[in-house]
Short mmCIF file of C-alpha atoms and ligand atoms in Angstrom, two decimals:
data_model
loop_
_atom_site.label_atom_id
_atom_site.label_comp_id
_atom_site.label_asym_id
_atom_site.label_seq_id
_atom_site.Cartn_x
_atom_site.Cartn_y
_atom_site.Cartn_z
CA UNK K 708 153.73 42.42 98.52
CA UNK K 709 155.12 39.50 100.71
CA UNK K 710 155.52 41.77 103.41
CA UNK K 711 151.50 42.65 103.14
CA UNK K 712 150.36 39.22 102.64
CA UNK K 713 152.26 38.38 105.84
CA UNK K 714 150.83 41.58 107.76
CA UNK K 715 147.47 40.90 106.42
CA UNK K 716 148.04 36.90 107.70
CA UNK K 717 149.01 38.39 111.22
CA UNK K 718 146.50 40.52 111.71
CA UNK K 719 144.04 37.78 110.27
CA UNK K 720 145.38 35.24 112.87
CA UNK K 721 145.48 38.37 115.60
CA UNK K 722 142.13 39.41 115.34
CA UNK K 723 142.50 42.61 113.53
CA UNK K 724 143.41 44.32 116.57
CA UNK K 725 147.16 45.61 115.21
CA UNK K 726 146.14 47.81 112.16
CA UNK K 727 147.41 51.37 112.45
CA UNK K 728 144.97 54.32 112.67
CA UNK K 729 144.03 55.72 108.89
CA UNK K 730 143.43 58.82 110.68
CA UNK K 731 143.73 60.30 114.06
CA UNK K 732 141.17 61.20 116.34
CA UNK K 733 141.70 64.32 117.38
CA UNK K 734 140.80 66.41 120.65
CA UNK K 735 139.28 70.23 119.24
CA UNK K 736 141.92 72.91 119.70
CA UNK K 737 140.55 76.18 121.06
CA UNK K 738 140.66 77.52 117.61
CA UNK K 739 141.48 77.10 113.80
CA UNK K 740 141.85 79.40 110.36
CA UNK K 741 139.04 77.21 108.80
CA UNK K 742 136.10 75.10 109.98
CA UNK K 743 134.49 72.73 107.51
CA UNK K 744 130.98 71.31 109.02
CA UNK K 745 129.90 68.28 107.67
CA UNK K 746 132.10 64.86 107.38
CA UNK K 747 130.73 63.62 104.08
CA UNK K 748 132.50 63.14 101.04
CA UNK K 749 132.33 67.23 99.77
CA UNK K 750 133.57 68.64 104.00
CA UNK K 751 136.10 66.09 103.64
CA UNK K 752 137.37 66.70 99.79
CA UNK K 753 137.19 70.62 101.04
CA UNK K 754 139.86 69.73 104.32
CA UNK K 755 141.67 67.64 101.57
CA UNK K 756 141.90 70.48 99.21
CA UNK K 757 142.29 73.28 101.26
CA UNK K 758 145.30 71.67 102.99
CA UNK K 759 146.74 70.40 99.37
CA UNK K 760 145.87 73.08 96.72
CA UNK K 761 146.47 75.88 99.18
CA UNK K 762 148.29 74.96 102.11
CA UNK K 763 146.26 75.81 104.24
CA UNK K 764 146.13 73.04 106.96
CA UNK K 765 145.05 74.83 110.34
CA UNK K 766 141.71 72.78 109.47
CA UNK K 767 138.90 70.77 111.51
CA UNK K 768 136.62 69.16 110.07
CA UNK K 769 133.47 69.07 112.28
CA UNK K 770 130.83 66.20 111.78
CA UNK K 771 128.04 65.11 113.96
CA UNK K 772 128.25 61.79 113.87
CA UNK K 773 131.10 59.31 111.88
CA UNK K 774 132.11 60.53 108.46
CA UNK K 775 130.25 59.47 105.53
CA UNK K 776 127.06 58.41 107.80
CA UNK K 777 125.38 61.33 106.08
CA UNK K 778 124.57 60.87 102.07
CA UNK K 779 127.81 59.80 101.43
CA UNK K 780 127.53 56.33 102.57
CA UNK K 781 123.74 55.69 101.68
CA UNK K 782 124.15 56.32 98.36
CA UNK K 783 123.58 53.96 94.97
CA UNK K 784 127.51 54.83 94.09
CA UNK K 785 126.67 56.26 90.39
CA UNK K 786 129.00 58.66 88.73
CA UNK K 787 128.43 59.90 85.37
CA UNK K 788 128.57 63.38 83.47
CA UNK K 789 125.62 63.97 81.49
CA UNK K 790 124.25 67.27 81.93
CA UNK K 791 122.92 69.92 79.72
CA UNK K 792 123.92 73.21 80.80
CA UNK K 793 127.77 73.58 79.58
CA UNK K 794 128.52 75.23 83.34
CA UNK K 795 126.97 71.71 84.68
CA UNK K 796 129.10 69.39 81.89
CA UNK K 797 132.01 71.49 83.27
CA UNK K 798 131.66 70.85 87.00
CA UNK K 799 129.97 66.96 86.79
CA UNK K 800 133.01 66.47 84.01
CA UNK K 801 135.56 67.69 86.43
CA UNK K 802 134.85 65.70 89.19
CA UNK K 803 134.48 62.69 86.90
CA UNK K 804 137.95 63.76 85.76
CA UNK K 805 139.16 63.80 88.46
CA UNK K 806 137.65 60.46 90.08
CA UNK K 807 139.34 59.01 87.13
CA UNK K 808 142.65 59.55 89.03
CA UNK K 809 141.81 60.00 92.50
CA UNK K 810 142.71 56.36 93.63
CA UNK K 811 146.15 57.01 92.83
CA UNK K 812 145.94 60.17 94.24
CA UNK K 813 144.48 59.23 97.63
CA UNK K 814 146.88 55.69 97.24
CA UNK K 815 143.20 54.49 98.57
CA UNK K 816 141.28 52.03 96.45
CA UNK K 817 137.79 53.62 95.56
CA UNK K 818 137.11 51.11 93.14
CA UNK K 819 136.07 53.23 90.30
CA UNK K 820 134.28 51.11 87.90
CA UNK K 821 133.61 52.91 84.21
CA UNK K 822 130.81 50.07 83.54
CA UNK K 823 128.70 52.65 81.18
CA UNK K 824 125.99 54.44 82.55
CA UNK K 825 122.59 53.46 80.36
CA UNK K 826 120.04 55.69 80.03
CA UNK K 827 116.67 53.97 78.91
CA UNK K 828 114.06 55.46 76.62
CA UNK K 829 110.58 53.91 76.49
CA UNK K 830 108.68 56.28 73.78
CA UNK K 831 109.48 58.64 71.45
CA UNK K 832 108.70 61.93 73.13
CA UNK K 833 112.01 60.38 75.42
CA UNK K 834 114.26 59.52 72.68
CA UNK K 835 113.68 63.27 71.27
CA UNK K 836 114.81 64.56 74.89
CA UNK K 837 117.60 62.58 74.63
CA UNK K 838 118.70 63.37 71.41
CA UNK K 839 118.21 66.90 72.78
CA UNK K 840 120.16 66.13 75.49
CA UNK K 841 123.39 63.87 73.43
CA UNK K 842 123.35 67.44 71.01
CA UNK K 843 123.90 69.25 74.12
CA UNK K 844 126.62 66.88 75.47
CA UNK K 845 128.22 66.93 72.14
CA UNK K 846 128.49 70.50 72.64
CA UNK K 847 129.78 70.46 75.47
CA UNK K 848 132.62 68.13 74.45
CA UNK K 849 131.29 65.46 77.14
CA UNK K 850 130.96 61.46 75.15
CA UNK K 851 126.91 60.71 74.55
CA UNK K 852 125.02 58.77 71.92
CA UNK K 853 122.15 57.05 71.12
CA UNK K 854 121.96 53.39 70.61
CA UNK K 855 118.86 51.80 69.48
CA UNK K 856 117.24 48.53 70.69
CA UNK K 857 118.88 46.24 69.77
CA UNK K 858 122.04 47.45 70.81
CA UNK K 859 120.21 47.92 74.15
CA UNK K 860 118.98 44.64 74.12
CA UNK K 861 122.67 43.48 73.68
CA UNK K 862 124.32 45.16 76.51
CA UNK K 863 121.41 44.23 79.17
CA UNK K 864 120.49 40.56 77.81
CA UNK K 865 118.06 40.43 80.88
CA UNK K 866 115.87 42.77 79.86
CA UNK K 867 111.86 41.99 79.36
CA UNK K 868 112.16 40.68 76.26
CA UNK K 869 107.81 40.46 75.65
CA UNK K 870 106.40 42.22 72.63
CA UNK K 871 104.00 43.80 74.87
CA UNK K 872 106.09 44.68 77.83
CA UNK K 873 105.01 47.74 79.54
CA UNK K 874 107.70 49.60 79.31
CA UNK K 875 109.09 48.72 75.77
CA UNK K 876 112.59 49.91 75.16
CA UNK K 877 113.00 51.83 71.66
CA UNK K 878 116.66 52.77 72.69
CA UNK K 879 118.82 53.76 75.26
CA UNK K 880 121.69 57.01 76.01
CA UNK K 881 125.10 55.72 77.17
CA UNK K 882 127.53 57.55 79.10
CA UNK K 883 130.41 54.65 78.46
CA UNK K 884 132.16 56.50 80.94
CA UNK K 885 129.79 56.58 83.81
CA UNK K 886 129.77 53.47 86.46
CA UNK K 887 129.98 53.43 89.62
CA UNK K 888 132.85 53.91 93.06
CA UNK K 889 132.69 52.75 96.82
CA UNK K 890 130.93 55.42 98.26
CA UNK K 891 132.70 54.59 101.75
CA UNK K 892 136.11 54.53 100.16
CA UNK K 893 135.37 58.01 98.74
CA UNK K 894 135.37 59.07 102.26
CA UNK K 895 137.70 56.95 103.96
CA UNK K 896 140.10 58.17 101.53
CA UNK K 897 139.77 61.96 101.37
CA UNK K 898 139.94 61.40 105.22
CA UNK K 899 143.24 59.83 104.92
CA UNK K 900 144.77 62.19 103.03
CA UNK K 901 143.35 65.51 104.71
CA UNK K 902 144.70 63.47 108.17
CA UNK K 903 148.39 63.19 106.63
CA UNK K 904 148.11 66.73 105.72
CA UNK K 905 147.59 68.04 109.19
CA UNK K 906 143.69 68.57 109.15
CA UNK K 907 142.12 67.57 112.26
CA UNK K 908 138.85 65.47 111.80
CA UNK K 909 136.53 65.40 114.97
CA UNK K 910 133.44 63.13 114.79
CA UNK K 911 130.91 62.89 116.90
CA UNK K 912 130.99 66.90 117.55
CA UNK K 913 127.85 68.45 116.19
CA UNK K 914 127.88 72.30 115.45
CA UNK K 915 125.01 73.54 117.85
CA UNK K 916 125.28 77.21 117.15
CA UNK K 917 127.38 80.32 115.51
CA UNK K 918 129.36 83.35 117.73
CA UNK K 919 128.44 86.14 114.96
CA UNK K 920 130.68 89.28 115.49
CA UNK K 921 130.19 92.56 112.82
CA UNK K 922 128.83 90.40 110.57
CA UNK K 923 131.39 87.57 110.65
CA UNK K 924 131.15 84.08 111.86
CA UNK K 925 134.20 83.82 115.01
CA UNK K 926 133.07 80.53 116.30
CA UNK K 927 131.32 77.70 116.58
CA UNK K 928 129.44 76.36 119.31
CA UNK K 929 129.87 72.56 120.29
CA UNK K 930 128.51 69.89 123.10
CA UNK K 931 132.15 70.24 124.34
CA UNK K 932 132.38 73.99 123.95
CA UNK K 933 133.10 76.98 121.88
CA UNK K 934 135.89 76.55 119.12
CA UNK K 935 137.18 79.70 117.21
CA UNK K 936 137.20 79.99 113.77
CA UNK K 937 138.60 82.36 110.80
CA UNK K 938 136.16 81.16 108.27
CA UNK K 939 134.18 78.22 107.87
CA UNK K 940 132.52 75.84 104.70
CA UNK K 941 129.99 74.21 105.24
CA UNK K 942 129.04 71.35 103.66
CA UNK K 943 126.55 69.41 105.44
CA UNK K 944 123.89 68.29 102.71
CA UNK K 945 120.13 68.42 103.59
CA UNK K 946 121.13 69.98 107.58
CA UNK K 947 123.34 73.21 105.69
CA UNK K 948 120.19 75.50 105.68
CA UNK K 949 120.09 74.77 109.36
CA UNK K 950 123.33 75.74 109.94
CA UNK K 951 122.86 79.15 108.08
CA UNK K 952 119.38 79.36 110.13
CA UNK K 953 122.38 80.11 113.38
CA UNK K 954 123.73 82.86 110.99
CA UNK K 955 120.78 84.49 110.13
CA UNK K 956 120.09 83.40 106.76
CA UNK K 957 117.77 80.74 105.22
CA UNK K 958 118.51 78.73 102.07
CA UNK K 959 116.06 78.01 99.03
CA UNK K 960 116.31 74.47 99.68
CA UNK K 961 113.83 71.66 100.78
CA UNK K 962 114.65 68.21 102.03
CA UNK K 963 113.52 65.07 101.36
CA UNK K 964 113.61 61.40 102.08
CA UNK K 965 115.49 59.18 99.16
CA UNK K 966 115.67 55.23 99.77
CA UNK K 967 117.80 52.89 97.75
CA UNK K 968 117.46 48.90 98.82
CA UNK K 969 119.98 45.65 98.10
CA UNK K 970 119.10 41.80 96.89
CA UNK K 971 120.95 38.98 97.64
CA UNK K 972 123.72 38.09 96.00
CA UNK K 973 123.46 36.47 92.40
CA UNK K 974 126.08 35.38 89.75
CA UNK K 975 127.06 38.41 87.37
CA UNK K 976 123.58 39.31 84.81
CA UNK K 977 124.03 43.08 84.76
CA UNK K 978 126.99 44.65 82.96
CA UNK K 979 126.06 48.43 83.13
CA UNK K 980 124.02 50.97 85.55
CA UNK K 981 120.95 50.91 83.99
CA UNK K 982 118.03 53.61 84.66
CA UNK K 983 114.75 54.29 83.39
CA UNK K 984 113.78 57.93 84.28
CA UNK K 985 110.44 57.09 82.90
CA UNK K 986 109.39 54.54 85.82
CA UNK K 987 111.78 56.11 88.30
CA UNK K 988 113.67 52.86 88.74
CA UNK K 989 117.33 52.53 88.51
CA UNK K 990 119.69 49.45 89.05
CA UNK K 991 123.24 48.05 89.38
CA UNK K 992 125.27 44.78 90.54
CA UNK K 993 128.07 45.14 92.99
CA UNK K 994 131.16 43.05 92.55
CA UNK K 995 129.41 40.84 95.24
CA UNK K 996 126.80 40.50 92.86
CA UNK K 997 123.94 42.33 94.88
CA UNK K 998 121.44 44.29 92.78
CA UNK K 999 121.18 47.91 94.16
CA UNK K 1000 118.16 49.32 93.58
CA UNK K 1001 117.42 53.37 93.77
CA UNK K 1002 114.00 55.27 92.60
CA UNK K 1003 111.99 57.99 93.39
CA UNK K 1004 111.86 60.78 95.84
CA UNK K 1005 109.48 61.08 98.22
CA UNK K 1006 108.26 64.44 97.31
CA UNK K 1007 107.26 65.45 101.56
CA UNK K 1008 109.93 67.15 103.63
CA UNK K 1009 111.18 65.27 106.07
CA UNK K 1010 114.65 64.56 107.88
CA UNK K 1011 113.71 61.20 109.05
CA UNK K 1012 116.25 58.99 107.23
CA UNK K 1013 113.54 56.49 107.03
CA UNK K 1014 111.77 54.58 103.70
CA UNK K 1015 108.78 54.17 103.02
CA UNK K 1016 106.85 51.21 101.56
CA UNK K 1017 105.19 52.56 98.47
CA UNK K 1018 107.74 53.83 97.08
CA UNK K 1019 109.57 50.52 97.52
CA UNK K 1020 106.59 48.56 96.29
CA UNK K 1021 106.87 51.51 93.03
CA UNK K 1022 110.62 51.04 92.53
CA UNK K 1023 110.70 47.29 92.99
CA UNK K 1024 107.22 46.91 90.44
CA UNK K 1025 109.01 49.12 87.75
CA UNK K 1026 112.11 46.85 87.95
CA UNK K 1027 110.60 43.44 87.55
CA UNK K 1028 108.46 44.36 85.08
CA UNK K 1029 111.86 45.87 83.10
CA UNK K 1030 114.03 42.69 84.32
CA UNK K 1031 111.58 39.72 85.01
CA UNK K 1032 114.24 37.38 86.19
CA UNK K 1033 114.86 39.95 89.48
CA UNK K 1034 111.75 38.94 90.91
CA UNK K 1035 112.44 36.02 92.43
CA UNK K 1036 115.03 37.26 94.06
CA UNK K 1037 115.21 38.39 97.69
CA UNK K 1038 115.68 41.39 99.13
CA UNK K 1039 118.15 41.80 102.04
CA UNK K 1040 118.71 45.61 102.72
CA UNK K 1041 116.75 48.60 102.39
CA UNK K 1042 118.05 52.52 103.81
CA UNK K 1043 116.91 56.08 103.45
CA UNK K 1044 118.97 59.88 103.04
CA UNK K 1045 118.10 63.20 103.34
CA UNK K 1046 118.77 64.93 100.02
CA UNK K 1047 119.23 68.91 99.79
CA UNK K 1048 116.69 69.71 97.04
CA UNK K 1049 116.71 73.73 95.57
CA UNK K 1050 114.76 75.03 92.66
CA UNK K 1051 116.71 74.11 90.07
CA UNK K 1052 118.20 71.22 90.97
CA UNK K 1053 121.64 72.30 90.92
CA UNK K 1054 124.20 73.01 94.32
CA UNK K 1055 124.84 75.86 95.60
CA UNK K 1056 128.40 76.60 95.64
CA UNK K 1057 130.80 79.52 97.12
CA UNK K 1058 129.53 82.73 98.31
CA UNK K 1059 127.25 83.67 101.81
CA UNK K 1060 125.23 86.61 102.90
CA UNK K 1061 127.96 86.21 105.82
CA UNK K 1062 131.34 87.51 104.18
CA UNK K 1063 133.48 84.46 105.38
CA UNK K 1064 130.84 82.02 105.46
CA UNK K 1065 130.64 79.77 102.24
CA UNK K 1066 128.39 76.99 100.73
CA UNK K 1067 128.47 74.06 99.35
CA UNK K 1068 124.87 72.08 99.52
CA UNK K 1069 122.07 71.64 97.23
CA UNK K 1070 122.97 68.47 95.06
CA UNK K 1071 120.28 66.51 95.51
CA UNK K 1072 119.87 63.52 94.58
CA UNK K 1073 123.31 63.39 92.52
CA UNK K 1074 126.05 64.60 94.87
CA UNK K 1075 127.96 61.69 95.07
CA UNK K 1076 129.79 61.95 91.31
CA UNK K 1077 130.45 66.11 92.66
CA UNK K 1078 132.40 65.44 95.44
CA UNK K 1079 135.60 66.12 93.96
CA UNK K 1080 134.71 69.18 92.06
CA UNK K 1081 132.39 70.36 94.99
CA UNK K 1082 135.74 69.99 97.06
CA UNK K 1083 137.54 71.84 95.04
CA UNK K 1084 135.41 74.86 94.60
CA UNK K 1085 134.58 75.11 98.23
CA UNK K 1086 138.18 74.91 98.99
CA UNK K 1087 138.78 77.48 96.61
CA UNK K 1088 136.34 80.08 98.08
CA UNK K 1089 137.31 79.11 101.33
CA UNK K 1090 141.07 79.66 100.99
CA UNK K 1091 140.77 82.61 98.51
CA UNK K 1092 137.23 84.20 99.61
CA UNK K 1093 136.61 84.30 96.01
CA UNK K 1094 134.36 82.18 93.87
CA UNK K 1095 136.10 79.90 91.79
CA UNK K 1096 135.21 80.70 87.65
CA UNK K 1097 133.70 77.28 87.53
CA UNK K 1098 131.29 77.86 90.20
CA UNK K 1099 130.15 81.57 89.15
CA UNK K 1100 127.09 80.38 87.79
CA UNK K 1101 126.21 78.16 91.42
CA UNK K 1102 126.19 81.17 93.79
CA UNK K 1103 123.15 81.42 95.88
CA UNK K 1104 122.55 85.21 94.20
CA UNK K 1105 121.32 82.98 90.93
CA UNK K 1106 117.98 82.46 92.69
CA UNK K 1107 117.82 86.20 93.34
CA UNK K 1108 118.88 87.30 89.61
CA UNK K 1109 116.61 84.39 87.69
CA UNK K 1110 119.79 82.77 86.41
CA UNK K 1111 118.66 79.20 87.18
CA UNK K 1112 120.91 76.11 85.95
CA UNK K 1113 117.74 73.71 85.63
CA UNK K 1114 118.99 70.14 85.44
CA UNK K 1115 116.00 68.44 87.14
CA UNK K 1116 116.12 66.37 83.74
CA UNK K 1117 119.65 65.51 84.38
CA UNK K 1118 118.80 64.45 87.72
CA UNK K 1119 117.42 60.82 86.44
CA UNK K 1120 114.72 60.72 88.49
CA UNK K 1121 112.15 63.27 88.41
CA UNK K 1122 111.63 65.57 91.50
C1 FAD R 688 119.54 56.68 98.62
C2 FAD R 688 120.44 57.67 97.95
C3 FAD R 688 120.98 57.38 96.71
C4 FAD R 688 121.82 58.28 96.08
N1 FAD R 688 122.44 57.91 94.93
C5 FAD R 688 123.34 58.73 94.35
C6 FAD R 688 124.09 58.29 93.21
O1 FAD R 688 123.95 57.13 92.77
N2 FAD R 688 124.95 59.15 92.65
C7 FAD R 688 125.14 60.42 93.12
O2 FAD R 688 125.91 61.17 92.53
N3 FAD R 688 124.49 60.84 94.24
C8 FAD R 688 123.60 60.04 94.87
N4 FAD R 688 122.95 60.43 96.00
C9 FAD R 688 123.18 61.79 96.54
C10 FAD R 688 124.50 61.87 97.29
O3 FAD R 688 124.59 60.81 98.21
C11 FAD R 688 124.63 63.19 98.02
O4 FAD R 688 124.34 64.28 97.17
C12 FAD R 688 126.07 63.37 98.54
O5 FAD R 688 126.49 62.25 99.27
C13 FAD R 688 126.16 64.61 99.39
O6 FAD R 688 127.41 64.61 100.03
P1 FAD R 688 127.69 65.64 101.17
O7 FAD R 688 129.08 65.46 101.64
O8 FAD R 688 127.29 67.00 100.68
O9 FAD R 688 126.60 65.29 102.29
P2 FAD R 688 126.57 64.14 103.39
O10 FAD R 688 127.32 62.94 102.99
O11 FAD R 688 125.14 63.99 103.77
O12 FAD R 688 127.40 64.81 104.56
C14 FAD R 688 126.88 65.87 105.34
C15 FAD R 688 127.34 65.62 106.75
O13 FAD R 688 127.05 66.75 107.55
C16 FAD R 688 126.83 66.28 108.87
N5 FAD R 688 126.14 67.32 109.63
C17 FAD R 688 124.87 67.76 109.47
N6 FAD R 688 124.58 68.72 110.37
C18 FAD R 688 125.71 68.90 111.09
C19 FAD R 688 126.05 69.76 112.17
N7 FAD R 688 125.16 70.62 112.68
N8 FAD R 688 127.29 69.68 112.69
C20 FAD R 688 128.20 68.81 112.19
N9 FAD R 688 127.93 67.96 111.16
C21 FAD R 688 126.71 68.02 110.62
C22 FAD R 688 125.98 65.02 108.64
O14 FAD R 688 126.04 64.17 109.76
C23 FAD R 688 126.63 64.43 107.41
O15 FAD R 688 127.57 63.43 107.68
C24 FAD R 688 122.08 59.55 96.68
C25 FAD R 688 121.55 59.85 97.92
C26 FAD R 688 120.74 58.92 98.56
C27 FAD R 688 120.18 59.25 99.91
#
């Protein structure tokens, strides 16, 4: 500990200019056994896996710009488990499960933070869903119940407490183990770790196109070259279904524009994440004491990583009216992602028309609390070429068979 305070006072006094490397960066060898596209959290939990679970660490990890630019590091940092379908408690459960322990794992801190996830229900069609819904997660052996108002009222004390607010709250759903992790630590460790173990992360080296021979991806086609391959994952969010465009296949997946924005910073007033599904509004504090503030989708494709103002002015409207106190505060950031949006709302994991190309895309608007189960299972089919038993039911052939796992209620916000 003295010896870090005393590093930490050096390199304070130094400016910053000694810290070591937390991972290398790498040159592209003319070849490796597996290629992961995509540097977000799920490409980066794959390298991690692959090279841990199955020793397989002849790995690059291609990303087009820095890691975690993508998704990964414009998201609102939730992580919960409260899904219907038992195969989507199973996988959301697992990665929470895992996220439980990953900071030791990783020996990175990705301040996990079990606040309680809180669920708002305005009218009584919604508190019927959600009972629907906490029956569900009951059977599926995942914590939800109901609390009513005034146990509401009690956790968030800000809320609008007028008799005729417009969005009365009749009760609320907790997940008391949902909350919230540093979406850049998330990467930054997964890097780490997949570094240590001898996979080689290049950034700024975009995957332009595919060498296809009988069927099989052989290599991938970069600004600096062509680098071989023995099988590739790719997990690069909303750009994946361009990436299988190069191998001849398209995805059932559209894109879309999702913005989050930040206040200043104010003393603590919010103990939970709190969202209303109803209004489309959804909020947290930092530790900093920022409000972050997520909401709707914009429902037109686009990959322009850009918000838009109405539905900022939408978001922001729902929000005050809920928490009265936020308006006068300022706000100081505002930032847009491309989510990977399919017909059910669920990923795609495992499986390709191409036999040693596999997926792992599709989350939406809620991959962030996946990434270590989407890791996982695309590590698995990567380093076996078989899908993992948790992941039968996300195989692209679902869309083909009608064997859809529709959470767009889980999702939160409607899309
Ligand atoms: C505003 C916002 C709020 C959100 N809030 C939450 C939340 O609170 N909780 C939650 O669970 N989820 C949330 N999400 C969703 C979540 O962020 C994503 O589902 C998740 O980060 C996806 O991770 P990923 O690794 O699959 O994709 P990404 O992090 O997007 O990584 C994909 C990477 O692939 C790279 N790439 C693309 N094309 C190529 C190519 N040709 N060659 C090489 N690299 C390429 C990209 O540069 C990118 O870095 C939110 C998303 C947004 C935008």
């Amino acid at each position: 500990m003295r010896h870090s305070f005393l590093n930490l006072l050096r390199q304070g006094l130094s400016g910053h200019r000694g810290w070591p490397q937390a991972w290398r960066n790498p040159e592209p060898r003319r070849s490796y056994e597996a290629v992961i596209v995509g540097g977000g959290g799920h490409g980066l939990a794959t390298a991690y896996y692959l090279a841990g679970e199955h020793g397989l660490t002849d790995v690059a990890v291609l990303e087009r710009g820095w890691i975690g630019g993508g998704n990964t590091g414009r998201n609102t940092t939730n992580v919960r488990s409260d899904y219907m379908y038992p195969e989507s408690a199973a996988l959301y459960d697992l990665s929470l499960r895992v996220y439980e322990g990953l900071g030791r794992e990783l020996d990175f801190n990705i301040m996990l933070s079990q606040r309680g996830w809180l669920f708002l229900i305005h009218d009584l069609h919604q508190m019927e869903t959600a009972r629907h819904k906490a029956n569900w997660m009951q059977c599926n052996g995942i914590d939800g119940v109901i609390v009513d108002s005034a146990e509401a009222r009690r956790m968030l004390p800000a809320l609008n407490p007028a008799a005729d607010a417009r969005y009365p709250v009749i009760g609320a759903f907790p997940q008391r183990r949902g909350g919230t992790i540093r979406h850049d630590a998330v990467a930054w460790g997964y890097a780490r770790a997949a570094d240590r173990l001898g996979v080689d992360i290049i950034q700024n080296c975009a995957v332009e196109g595919l060498v296809m021979n009988g069927g099989c991806v052989t290599a991938v086609q970069i600004s600096r070259g062509t680098i071989g391959c023995g099988r590739m994952g790719v997990a690069a969010a909303a750009w994946t279904a361009r990436v299988t465009a190069m191998a001849g296949f398209p995805l059932p997946m559209t894109s879309h524009i999702l913005q989050a924005m930040v206040t200043e910073p104010v003393r603590r007033c919010l103990d939970h994440v709190v969202i209303s599904p109803a209004t489309g509004a959804y909020v947290n504090q930092t530790r900093k004491g920022e409000l972050v503030i997520g909401g709707i989708m914009d429902l037109y494709q686009s990959f322009s990583q850009r918000g838009t103002y109405p539905s900022i002015e939408k978001v922001v409207a729902a929000v005050v009216e809920m928490f009265p106190a936020f308006s006068s505060l300022k706000l100081m950031r505002h930032w847009a992602g491309v989510v990977d949006i399919t017909p059910d709302r669920s990923p795609i994991i495992g499986p390709s028309p191409v036999p040693n190309l596999h997926l792992n895309c599709g989350c939406g608007t809620g991959g962030f609390k996946a990434i270590p189960a989407g890791g996982l299972l695309l590590a698995h089919a990567v380093a076996t070429g078989r899908q993992h038993a948790l992941a039968e039911a996300f195989g692209l052939e679902r869309f083909r068979l009608n064997a859809l796992v529709d959470e767009a209620a889980a999702s939160g916000i409607a899309h």
